[in-house]
Amino acid sequence: MSEIYFAQIREDSRIERRLQASYEARRVLTIGSGGCTAFSLLDDELESLVVVDANPAQCALIELKKAALIALERDDYLAFIGERPAMNRLGTYRELEGSLPYGARAYWRSHQARIASGINGCGVTDRLYNLVGQNLTQLVLGSENVDLLFACSTMDEQRAFFAEHLDNDRWDTAVRVLFSRSTQSHFYPPLWSARSTESKFSEFYATQIKDAIVNKPVADNYFLHQLLTSRYLHDRADGTPAYLSDDGYTTARRNIDKMQVVNSTVNQCLDTVADVEAFYLSNIFDWGSRSQHETVAGKARKASSADGAIVLHRSMYGEGQLAPVFGDQLEIRQELSKELTELERSMLYLEVTVGELGGRRPVGVARQTARLDDS
């Protein structure tokens, strides 16, 4: 069986949810990963949500979270996935097992220890982040200073905190060593770092973490808090993925039947879908060849609705992949893309890009255009 690389998705689903509100996309395709974005997209207006991942282990994870979400109340769900203490996660799993597809059952029967310790921390990336966070918090920063950081209420306070506690060689060296290519080679296959030098990842993360502290509010940045403490900010608005809030959990449960988990490549999945109004593609164009990217783009154009679709892509490298791949048929929303890049809290991406395919427009703009055409 394959490996789970992301028990949680390091992408800020506020971005997808904002696009949903603006464009009212009802038929959506999104990348599976840890499932957080997919569950957070479930709402009463949505018609269908295709969740695609080529990794069967990631699909097994999403299927288990889906079964748990259906069967468990929110507090019990949080305990089962590892966000709160639990007495008997394996006992809970045995109650859920019968509702899982065969592939998911086969995977989890051979990975019982991961269930026992909480599936929200079972991914390769989650284990790397746990190693990084323990070292940064326990050996460099101190847990009391983590609390001080997240008690900051203004940008001036955050910048003063960084200057006092983090603008030094000890912190900088620790971040660079812990996120170096050598460290990551103990967790990921060589292919994942093929485009990177020894210092490229470490420089990237050092810059991204600094930016998250000195240029963006940290009060609700659960990505930064989880990196340092392995915990969400459950007591704060937007301090968890949306589906884990009280209202978000109720909404996700009510609409869970709209979700279809597909174990295939995006390329293969696009042959089976039609009339899609939004493609949320994570950072798939950071990987693979130009010809592979163009094949996906061509199939997405064919699978989009008659009214067009929006395309969202993130990039760790910030190389503007979306426009060249889709060509003239995709109109890049430059200002909106800049706004969403600033909104992204995950510290993982240099660029967030949104494009409109086939004339798709935000709902208000589309209605205004229709009125002008009718006049």
mmCIF file of C-alpha atoms in Angstrom:
data_model
loop_
_atom_site.group_PDB
_atom_site.id
_atom_site.type_symbol
_atom_site.label_atom_id
_atom_site.label_comp_id
_atom_site.label_asym_id
_atom_site.label_seq_id
_atom_site.Cartn_x
_atom_site.Cartn_y
_atom_site.Cartn_z
ATOM 1 C CA MET A 1 0.000 0.000 0.000
ATOM 2 C CA SER A 2 1.088 3.603 -0.587
ATOM 3 C CA GLU A 3 1.963 6.170 2.051
ATOM 4 C CA ILE A 4 -0.104 9.023 3.497
ATOM 5 C CA TYR A 5 1.902 12.184 2.935
ATOM 6 C CA PHE A 6 -0.674 14.713 4.163
ATOM 7 C CA ALA A 7 -2.982 13.895 7.061
ATOM 8 C CA GLN A 8 -4.024 17.540 6.881
ATOM 9 C CA ILE A 9 -3.863 19.814 3.873
ATOM 10 C CA ARG A 10 -1.512 22.784 4.231
ATOM 11 C CA GLU A 11 -3.727 25.087 2.171
ATOM 12 C CA ASP A 12 -6.026 27.800 3.448
ATOM 13 C CA SER A 13 -9.575 26.813 2.509
ATOM 14 C CA ARG A 14 -10.732 30.387 3.188
ATOM 15 C CA ILE A 15 -9.562 30.998 -0.387
ATOM 16 C CA GLU A 16 -11.763 28.320 -1.949
ATOM 17 C CA ARG A 17 -14.681 29.377 0.238
ATOM 18 C CA ARG A 18 -14.281 32.995 -0.817
ATOM 19 C CA LEU A 19 -14.325 31.941 -4.472
ATOM 20 C CA GLN A 20 -17.408 29.823 -3.827
ATOM 21 C CA ALA A 21 -19.183 32.851 -2.403
ATOM 22 C CA SER A 22 -18.154 35.086 -5.331
ATOM 23 C CA TYR A 23 -18.708 32.709 -8.229
ATOM 24 C CA GLU A 24 -21.428 30.431 -6.795
ATOM 25 C CA ALA A 25 -19.842 27.340 -8.314
ATOM 26 C CA ARG A 26 -22.193 24.429 -7.674
ATOM 27 C CA ARG A 27 -20.279 21.576 -9.312
ATOM 28 C CA VAL A 28 -16.699 21.459 -8.075
ATOM 29 C CA LEU A 29 -13.598 19.331 -8.542
ATOM 30 C CA THR A 30 -10.875 19.561 -5.904
ATOM 31 C CA ILE A 31 -7.678 17.728 -4.964
ATOM 32 C CA GLY A 32 -8.117 15.318 -2.047
ATOM 33 C CA SER A 33 -4.892 15.430 0.002
ATOM 34 C CA GLY A 34 -5.896 15.397 3.692
ATOM 35 C CA GLY A 35 -9.529 16.248 2.946
ATOM 36 C CA CYS A 36 -9.716 19.477 4.978
ATOM 37 C CA THR A 37 -10.538 21.688 1.996
ATOM 38 C CA ALA A 38 -13.030 19.227 0.558
ATOM 39 C CA PHE A 39 -14.989 18.927 3.812
ATOM 40 C CA SER A 40 -14.868 22.700 4.262
ATOM 41 C CA LEU A 41 -16.439 23.229 0.828
ATOM 42 C CA LEU A 42 -19.565 21.244 1.667
ATOM 43 C CA ASP A 43 -22.533 23.572 2.007
ATOM 44 C CA ASP A 44 -26.226 23.735 1.205
ATOM 45 C CA GLU A 45 -25.762 25.458 -2.181
ATOM 46 C CA LEU A 46 -23.257 22.926 -3.517
ATOM 47 C CA GLU A 47 -24.599 20.272 -5.898
ATOM 48 C CA SER A 48 -21.619 17.953 -6.264
ATOM 49 C CA LEU A 49 -18.020 17.741 -5.110
ATOM 50 C CA VAL A 50 -15.536 15.428 -6.836
ATOM 51 C CA VAL A 51 -12.495 14.835 -4.612
ATOM 52 C CA VAL A 52 -9.657 13.317 -6.610
ATOM 53 C CA ASP A 53 -6.330 11.913 -5.476
ATOM 54 C CA ALA A 54 -3.994 9.520 -7.255
ATOM 55 C CA ASN A 55 -2.705 8.154 -3.942
ATOM 56 C CA PRO A 56 -4.957 5.355 -2.607
ATOM 57 C CA ALA A 57 -3.692 5.956 0.937
ATOM 58 C CA GLN A 58 -4.853 9.573 0.816
ATOM 59 C CA CYS A 59 -8.237 8.373 -0.413
ATOM 60 C CA ALA A 60 -8.396 5.860 2.441
ATOM 61 C CA LEU A 61 -7.749 8.709 4.867
ATOM 62 C CA ILE A 62 -10.516 10.856 3.396
ATOM 63 C CA GLU A 63 -12.946 7.926 3.412
ATOM 64 C CA LEU A 64 -12.235 7.282 7.091
ATOM 65 C CA LYS A 65 -12.692 10.947 7.976
ATOM 66 C CA LYS A 66 -15.907 10.956 5.951
ATOM 67 C CA ALA A 67 -17.267 7.893 7.775
ATOM 68 C CA ALA A 68 -16.318 9.406 11.129
ATOM 69 C CA LEU A 69 -17.937 12.719 10.264
ATOM 70 C CA ILE A 70 -21.187 10.964 9.390
ATOM 71 C CA ALA A 71 -21.262 8.795 12.512
ATOM 72 C CA LEU A 72 -19.735 10.969 15.245
ATOM 73 C CA GLU A 73 -20.678 14.186 16.948
ATOM 74 C CA ARG A 74 -18.069 16.938 16.656
ATOM 75 C CA ASP A 75 -16.385 16.385 20.034
ATOM 76 C CA ASP A 76 -16.110 12.649 19.396
ATOM 77 C CA TYR A 77 -14.783 13.294 15.893
ATOM 78 C CA LEU A 78 -12.075 15.623 17.232
ATOM 79 C CA ALA A 79 -11.079 12.978 19.757
ATOM 80 C CA PHE A 80 -11.012 10.229 17.132
ATOM 81 C CA ILE A 81 -8.738 12.107 14.697
ATOM 82 C CA GLY A 82 -6.373 13.095 17.514
ATOM 83 C CA GLU A 83 -7.310 16.699 18.210
ATOM 84 C CA ARG A 84 -8.500 15.781 21.700
ATOM 85 C CA PRO A 85 -7.718 12.916 24.096
ATOM 86 C CA ALA A 86 -9.542 9.643 23.465
ATOM 87 C CA MET A 87 -9.802 6.422 25.413
ATOM 88 C CA ASN A 88 -10.381 3.913 22.609
ATOM 89 C CA ARG A 89 -9.876 5.100 19.030
ATOM 90 C CA LEU A 90 -9.544 1.516 17.770
ATOM 91 C CA GLY A 91 -12.929 0.709 19.281
ATOM 92 C CA THR A 92 -14.408 3.682 17.445
ATOM 93 C CA TYR A 93 -12.746 2.524 14.242
ATOM 94 C CA ARG A 94 -14.342 -0.911 14.540
ATOM 95 C CA GLU A 95 -17.741 0.801 14.639
ATOM 96 C CA LEU A 96 -16.879 2.766 11.468
ATOM 97 C CA GLU A 97 -15.131 0.026 9.503
ATOM 98 C CA GLY A 98 -18.240 -1.490 7.980
ATOM 99 C CA SER A 99 -19.122 1.744 6.199
ATOM 100 C CA LEU A 100 -15.728 2.065 4.491
ATOM 101 C CA PRO A 101 -15.058 1.032 0.871
ATOM 102 C CA TYR A 102 -12.963 -2.103 0.486
ATOM 103 C CA GLY A 103 -9.719 -0.292 -0.342
ATOM 104 C CA ALA A 104 -9.979 1.948 2.704
ATOM 105 C CA ARG A 105 -10.719 -1.027 4.985
ATOM 106 C CA ALA A 106 -7.704 -2.881 3.624
ATOM 107 C CA TYR A 107 -5.451 0.097 4.228
ATOM 108 C CA TRP A 108 -6.550 0.761 7.803
ATOM 109 C CA ARG A 109 -6.485 -2.892 8.835
ATOM 110 C CA SER A 110 -2.736 -2.792 8.227
ATOM 111 C CA HIS A 111 -2.227 0.609 9.891
ATOM 112 C CA GLN A 112 -4.012 0.238 13.225
ATOM 113 C CA ALA A 113 -1.288 2.080 15.149
ATOM 114 C CA ARG A 114 -1.971 5.225 13.168
ATOM 115 C CA ILE A 115 -5.613 5.092 14.170
ATOM 116 C CA ALA A 116 -4.696 4.588 17.806
ATOM 117 C CA SER A 117 -2.487 7.683 17.827
ATOM 118 C CA GLY A 118 -4.942 9.858 15.872
ATOM 119 C CA ILE A 119 -5.148 9.989 12.104
ATOM 120 C CA ASN A 120 -4.730 13.779 11.914
ATOM 121 C CA GLY A 121 -1.045 13.342 12.632
ATOM 122 C CA CYS A 122 -0.284 10.201 10.635
ATOM 123 C CA GLY A 123 1.090 11.767 7.445
ATOM 124 C CA VAL A 124 4.734 12.089 6.452
ATOM 125 C CA THR A 125 4.472 15.883 6.333
ATOM 126 C CA ASP A 126 2.749 15.923 9.711
ATOM 127 C CA ARG A 127 5.594 13.938 11.221
ATOM 128 C CA LEU A 128 8.141 16.322 9.684
ATOM 129 C CA TYR A 129 6.262 19.325 11.050
ATOM 130 C CA ASN A 130 6.075 17.682 14.451
ATOM 131 C CA LEU A 131 9.852 17.218 14.458
ATOM 132 C CA VAL A 132 10.406 20.818 13.369
ATOM 133 C CA GLY A 133 7.921 22.240 15.856
ATOM 134 C CA GLN A 134 9.231 20.298 18.834
ATOM 135 C CA ASN A 135 12.771 21.488 18.170
ATOM 136 C CA LEU A 136 11.832 25.099 17.480
ATOM 137 C CA THR A 137 9.515 25.367 20.488
ATOM 138 C CA GLN A 138 11.331 23.292 23.082
ATOM 139 C CA LEU A 139 14.951 24.047 22.211
ATOM 140 C CA VAL A 140 14.869 27.547 20.714
ATOM 141 C CA LEU A 141 11.734 29.599 21.350
ATOM 142 C CA GLY A 142 10.091 28.163 24.470
ATOM 143 C CA SER A 143 6.394 27.366 24.872
ATOM 144 C CA GLU A 144 5.797 30.507 26.942
ATOM 145 C CA ASN A 145 7.010 32.632 24.029
ATOM 146 C CA VAL A 146 4.701 30.785 21.646
ATOM 147 C CA ASP A 147 1.835 31.883 23.873
ATOM 148 C CA LEU A 148 3.153 35.452 23.801
ATOM 149 C CA LEU A 149 3.309 35.404 20.004
ATOM 150 C CA PHE A 150 -0.312 34.334 19.652
ATOM 151 C CA ALA A 151 -1.382 36.892 22.252
ATOM 152 C CA CYS A 152 -0.196 39.716 19.964
ATOM 153 C CA SER A 153 -3.117 41.879 18.873
ATOM 154 C CA THR A 154 -1.411 44.247 16.409
ATOM 155 C CA MET A 155 1.157 44.005 13.638
ATOM 156 C CA ASP A 156 3.471 46.293 15.616
ATOM 157 C CA GLU A 157 3.382 43.818 18.521
ATOM 158 C CA GLN A 158 4.154 40.927 16.166
ATOM 159 C CA ARG A 159 7.080 42.760 14.604
ATOM 160 C CA ALA A 160 8.437 43.652 18.017
ATOM 161 C CA PHE A 161 8.135 40.002 19.041
ATOM 162 C CA PHE A 162 10.046 38.884 15.958
ATOM 163 C CA ALA A 163 12.772 41.453 16.558
ATOM 164 C CA GLU A 164 13.187 40.409 20.195
ATOM 165 C CA HIS A 165 12.871 36.628 19.948
ATOM 166 C CA LEU A 166 13.429 35.455 16.372
ATOM 167 C CA ASP A 167 15.709 37.898 14.599
ATOM 168 C CA ASN A 168 18.852 36.054 15.618
ATOM 169 C CA ASP A 169 21.287 33.428 14.361
ATOM 170 C CA ARG A 170 19.996 30.713 16.688
ATOM 171 C CA TRP A 171 16.437 30.819 15.310
ATOM 172 C CA ASP A 172 17.562 31.290 11.714
ATOM 173 C CA THR A 173 20.000 28.390 11.858
ATOM 174 C CA ALA A 174 17.439 26.097 13.494
ATOM 175 C CA VAL A 175 14.812 26.812 10.811
ATOM 176 C CA ARG A 176 17.306 26.346 8.002
ATOM 177 C CA VAL A 177 18.651 23.037 9.356
ATOM 178 C CA LEU A 178 15.250 21.591 10.205
ATOM 179 C CA PHE A 179 13.784 22.429 6.797
ATOM 180 C CA SER A 180 16.917 21.641 4.782
ATOM 181 C CA ARG A 181 16.942 19.220 1.880
ATOM 182 C CA SER A 182 18.990 16.810 4.000
ATOM 183 C CA THR A 183 16.382 16.756 6.764
ATOM 184 C CA GLN A 184 13.510 16.371 4.322
ATOM 185 C CA SER A 185 15.302 13.509 2.556
ATOM 186 C CA HIS A 186 14.592 11.389 5.663
ATOM 187 C CA PHE A 187 10.854 11.866 5.052
ATOM 188 C CA TYR A 188 10.208 12.259 1.315
ATOM 189 C CA PRO A 189 11.192 10.395 -1.880
ATOM 190 C CA PRO A 190 14.116 11.936 -3.840
ATOM 191 C CA LEU A 191 11.748 13.067 -6.615
ATOM 192 C CA TRP A 192 10.146 15.592 -4.271
ATOM 193 C CA SER A 193 13.354 17.571 -3.919
ATOM 194 C CA ALA A 194 14.616 17.131 -7.481
ATOM 195 C CA ARG A 195 14.155 20.844 -8.232
ATOM 196 C CA SER A 196 15.773 21.972 -4.999
ATOM 197 C CA THR A 197 19.295 22.657 -3.805
ATOM 198 C CA GLU A 198 20.387 21.885 -0.240
ATOM 199 C CA SER A 199 19.436 25.364 0.959
ATOM 200 C CA LYS A 200 16.462 26.206 -1.283
ATOM 201 C CA PHE A 201 13.785 24.682 0.961
ATOM 202 C CA SER A 202 15.335 26.102 4.121
ATOM 203 C CA GLU A 203 15.573 29.603 2.654
ATOM 204 C CA PHE A 204 11.988 29.306 1.445
ATOM 205 C CA TYR A 205 10.628 28.319 4.862
ATOM 206 C CA ALA A 206 12.716 30.876 6.736
ATOM 207 C CA THR A 207 11.298 33.606 4.500
ATOM 208 C CA GLN A 208 7.731 32.289 4.677
ATOM 209 C CA ILE A 209 7.696 31.980 8.469
ATOM 210 C CA LYS A 210 9.094 35.482 8.868
ATOM 211 C CA ASP A 211 6.481 36.846 6.458
ATOM 212 C CA ALA A 212 3.701 35.104 8.400
ATOM 213 C CA ILE A 213 4.805 36.856 11.595
ATOM 214 C CA VAL A 214 5.817 40.333 10.453
ATOM 215 C CA ASN A 215 3.319 40.903 7.605
ATOM 216 C CA LYS A 216 0.163 38.914 8.419
ATOM 217 C CA PRO A 217 -1.995 38.619 11.555
ATOM 218 C CA VAL A 218 -1.076 35.515 13.566
ATOM 219 C CA ALA A 219 -4.081 35.479 15.908
ATOM 220 C CA ASP A 220 -5.978 32.921 13.796
ATOM 221 C CA ASN A 221 -3.086 31.379 11.855
ATOM 222 C CA TYR A 222 -3.590 27.773 12.822
ATOM 223 C CA PHE A 223 -0.939 26.673 10.306
ATOM 224 C CA LEU A 224 1.774 28.528 12.218
ATOM 225 C CA HIS A 225 0.343 27.491 15.590
ATOM 226 C CA GLN A 226 0.204 23.863 14.547
ATOM 227 C CA LEU A 227 3.750 23.967 13.226
ATOM 228 C CA LEU A 228 4.946 25.150 16.628
ATOM 229 C CA THR A 229 2.583 23.198 18.911
ATOM 230 C CA SER A 230 0.890 20.447 16.798
ATOM 231 C CA ARG A 231 -2.481 21.944 17.777
ATOM 232 C CA TYR A 232 -5.189 23.983 16.080
ATOM 233 C CA LEU A 233 -6.538 27.209 17.611
ATOM 234 C CA HIS A 234 -9.916 25.767 18.543
ATOM 235 C CA ASP A 235 -10.914 28.735 20.692
ATOM 236 C CA ARG A 236 -10.575 31.299 17.880
ATOM 237 C CA ALA A 237 -12.665 32.109 14.829
ATOM 238 C CA ASP A 238 -10.942 30.729 11.713
ATOM 239 C CA GLY A 239 -8.536 28.904 14.036
ATOM 240 C CA THR A 240 -9.269 25.527 12.421
ATOM 241 C CA PRO A 241 -10.271 24.293 8.966
ATOM 242 C CA ALA A 242 -13.825 25.545 8.464
ATOM 243 C CA TYR A 243 -15.425 22.114 8.746
ATOM 244 C CA LEU A 244 -14.116 21.671 12.291
ATOM 245 C CA SER A 245 -15.968 24.700 13.664
ATOM 246 C CA ASP A 246 -19.339 24.089 15.324
ATOM 247 C CA ASP A 247 -21.358 25.436 12.393
ATOM 248 C CA GLY A 248 -18.977 24.081 9.776
ATOM 249 C CA TYR A 249 -19.195 20.555 11.155
ATOM 250 C CA THR A 250 -22.992 20.594 11.152
ATOM 251 C CA THR A 251 -23.051 21.917 7.589
ATOM 252 C CA ALA A 252 -20.518 19.365 6.348
ATOM 253 C CA ARG A 253 -22.482 16.474 7.876
ATOM 254 C CA ARG A 254 -25.700 17.723 6.312
ATOM 255 C CA ASN A 255 -24.129 17.808 2.847
ATOM 256 C CA ILE A 256 -21.700 14.887 3.012
ATOM 257 C CA ASP A 257 -23.596 12.846 0.405
ATOM 258 C CA LYS A 258 -22.596 15.394 -2.230
ATOM 259 C CA MET A 259 -18.957 14.278 -1.944
ATOM 260 C CA GLN A 260 -17.488 11.618 -4.226
ATOM 261 C CA VAL A 261 -13.922 10.422 -3.551
ATOM 262 C CA VAL A 262 -12.139 9.336 -6.734
ATOM 263 C CA ASN A 263 -8.832 7.444 -6.629
ATOM 264 C CA SER A 264 -7.226 8.402 -9.927
ATOM 265 C CA THR A 265 -4.981 10.983 -11.494
ATOM 266 C CA VAL A 266 -6.532 14.348 -12.293
ATOM 267 C CA ASN A 267 -5.948 13.563 -15.954
ATOM 268 C CA GLN A 268 -7.980 10.348 -15.734
ATOM 269 C CA CYS A 269 -10.685 11.897 -13.563
ATOM 270 C CA LEU A 270 -11.302 14.718 -16.035
ATOM 271 C CA ASP A 271 -12.390 12.111 -18.598
ATOM 272 C CA THR A 272 -15.275 11.129 -16.311
ATOM 273 C CA VAL A 273 -16.706 14.515 -15.263
ATOM 274 C CA ALA A 274 -18.672 17.221 -17.048
ATOM 275 C CA ASP A 275 -20.318 20.566 -16.411
ATOM 276 C CA VAL A 276 -17.754 21.505 -13.749
ATOM 277 C CA GLU A 277 -17.883 25.121 -12.537
ATOM 278 C CA ALA A 278 -14.739 25.216 -10.384
ATOM 279 C CA PHE A 279 -11.413 23.401 -10.531
ATOM 280 C CA TYR A 280 -9.417 23.737 -7.288
ATOM 281 C CA LEU A 281 -6.128 22.198 -8.342
ATOM 282 C CA SER A 282 -3.808 22.637 -5.346
ATOM 283 C CA ASN A 283 -0.269 22.899 -6.780
ATOM 284 C CA ILE A 284 -0.432 20.151 -9.407
ATOM 285 C CA PHE A 285 1.462 22.220 -11.980
ATOM 286 C CA ASP A 286 4.469 22.395 -9.649
ATOM 287 C CA TRP A 287 4.992 18.761 -10.691
ATOM 288 C CA GLY A 288 5.259 16.927 -13.993
ATOM 289 C CA SER A 289 6.051 18.073 -17.513
ATOM 290 C CA ARG A 290 4.652 20.880 -19.629
ATOM 291 C CA SER A 291 2.957 18.370 -21.930
ATOM 292 C CA GLN A 292 1.245 16.722 -18.952
ATOM 293 C CA HIS A 293 0.069 20.129 -17.744
ATOM 294 C CA GLU A 294 -1.329 21.026 -21.157
ATOM 295 C CA THR A 295 -3.206 17.718 -21.316
ATOM 296 C CA VAL A 296 -4.873 18.473 -17.970
ATOM 297 C CA ALA A 297 -5.718 22.001 -19.112
ATOM 298 C CA GLY A 298 -7.275 20.746 -22.338
ATOM 299 C CA LYS A 299 -9.419 18.223 -20.516
ATOM 300 C CA ALA A 300 -10.476 20.823 -17.933
ATOM 301 C CA ARG A 301 -11.677 23.085 -20.744
ATOM 302 C CA LYS A 302 -13.780 20.225 -22.144
ATOM 303 C CA ALA A 303 -15.151 19.298 -18.701
ATOM 304 C CA SER A 304 -16.142 22.856 -17.752
ATOM 305 C CA SER A 305 -19.734 24.017 -17.762
ATOM 306 C CA ALA A 306 -21.380 25.906 -20.625
ATOM 307 C CA ASP A 307 -21.088 29.038 -18.466
ATOM 308 C CA GLY A 308 -17.370 28.463 -17.956
ATOM 309 C CA ALA A 309 -15.436 27.676 -14.796
ATOM 310 C CA ILE A 310 -12.918 29.132 -12.407
ATOM 311 C CA VAL A 311 -9.480 27.587 -12.005
ATOM 312 C CA LEU A 312 -7.444 27.961 -8.812
ATOM 313 C CA HIS A 313 -3.794 26.975 -8.559
ATOM 314 C CA ARG A 314 -1.150 27.450 -5.891
ATOM 315 C CA SER A 315 2.594 27.357 -6.476
ATOM 316 C CA MET A 316 5.567 26.927 -4.197
ATOM 317 C CA TYR A 317 7.800 28.349 -6.900
ATOM 318 C CA GLY A 318 5.827 31.401 -8.001
ATOM 319 C CA GLU A 319 6.522 30.859 -11.689
ATOM 320 C CA GLY A 320 3.125 31.798 -13.108
ATOM 321 C CA GLN A 321 2.342 28.335 -14.497
ATOM 322 C CA LEU A 322 -1.395 28.776 -14.981
ATOM 323 C CA ALA A 323 -1.487 31.249 -17.884
ATOM 324 C CA PRO A 324 0.975 29.421 -20.178
ATOM 325 C CA VAL A 325 -0.729 26.086 -19.561
ATOM 326 C CA PHE A 326 -4.277 27.236 -20.370
ATOM 327 C CA GLY A 327 -3.403 29.882 -22.941
ATOM 328 C CA ASP A 328 -5.753 32.620 -24.126
ATOM 329 C CA GLN A 329 -8.886 30.748 -23.065
ATOM 330 C CA LEU A 330 -8.121 31.479 -19.403
ATOM 331 C CA GLU A 331 -8.350 35.060 -18.164
ATOM 332 C CA ILE A 332 -6.104 35.502 -15.123
ATOM 333 C CA ARG A 333 -7.632 37.711 -12.426
ATOM 334 C CA GLN A 334 -4.430 39.481 -11.440
ATOM 335 C CA GLU A 335 -5.705 41.667 -8.600
ATOM 336 C CA LEU A 336 -7.812 38.896 -7.104
ATOM 337 C CA SER A 337 -4.833 36.536 -7.318
ATOM 338 C CA LYS A 338 -2.692 39.030 -5.394
ATOM 339 C CA GLU A 339 -5.402 39.399 -2.735
ATOM 340 C CA LEU A 340 -5.684 35.639 -2.312
ATOM 341 C CA THR A 341 -1.918 35.220 -2.131
ATOM 342 C CA GLU A 342 -1.963 37.649 0.800
ATOM 343 C CA LEU A 343 -4.889 35.765 2.356
ATOM 344 C CA GLU A 344 -3.090 32.387 2.254
ATOM 345 C CA ARG A 345 -1.826 31.572 5.766
ATOM 346 C CA SER A 346 -0.212 28.177 5.190
ATOM 347 C CA MET A 347 3.345 29.485 4.587
ATOM 348 C CA LEU A 348 3.695 26.949 1.783
ATOM 349 C CA TYR A 349 3.042 28.964 -1.376
ATOM 350 C CA LEU A 350 4.578 31.977 -3.067
ATOM 351 C CA GLU A 351 1.708 32.395 -5.488
ATOM 352 C CA VAL A 352 -2.046 31.822 -5.607
ATOM 353 C CA THR A 353 -3.572 32.280 -9.065
ATOM 354 C CA VAL A 354 -7.224 32.427 -10.133
ATOM 355 C CA GLY A 355 -8.375 32.364 -13.728
ATOM 356 C CA GLU A 356 -11.741 32.492 -15.433
ATOM 357 C CA LEU A 357 -12.317 29.879 -18.097
ATOM 358 C CA GLY A 358 -14.920 30.297 -20.833
ATOM 359 C CA GLY A 359 -16.156 33.690 -19.674
ATOM 360 C CA ARG A 360 -16.998 32.713 -16.085
ATOM 361 C CA ARG A 361 -17.546 35.814 -13.939
ATOM 362 C CA PRO A 362 -18.364 36.552 -10.280
ATOM 363 C CA VAL A 363 -22.123 36.393 -9.820
ATOM 364 C CA GLY A 364 -22.672 40.131 -9.359
ATOM 365 C CA VAL A 365 -20.577 40.982 -12.410
ATOM 366 C CA ALA A 366 -22.277 38.314 -14.516
ATOM 367 C CA ARG A 367 -25.741 39.598 -13.619
ATOM 368 C CA GLN A 368 -24.748 43.185 -14.378
ATOM 369 C CA THR A 369 -23.346 42.119 -17.762
ATOM 370 C CA ALA A 370 -26.555 40.228 -18.539
ATOM 371 C CA ARG A 371 -28.643 43.317 -17.771
ATOM 372 C CA LEU A 372 -26.474 45.428 -20.116
ATOM 373 C CA ASP A 373 -26.795 42.831 -22.871
ATOM 374 C CA ASP A 374 -30.579 42.845 -22.487
ATOM 375 C CA SER A 375 -30.868 46.640 -22.598
#
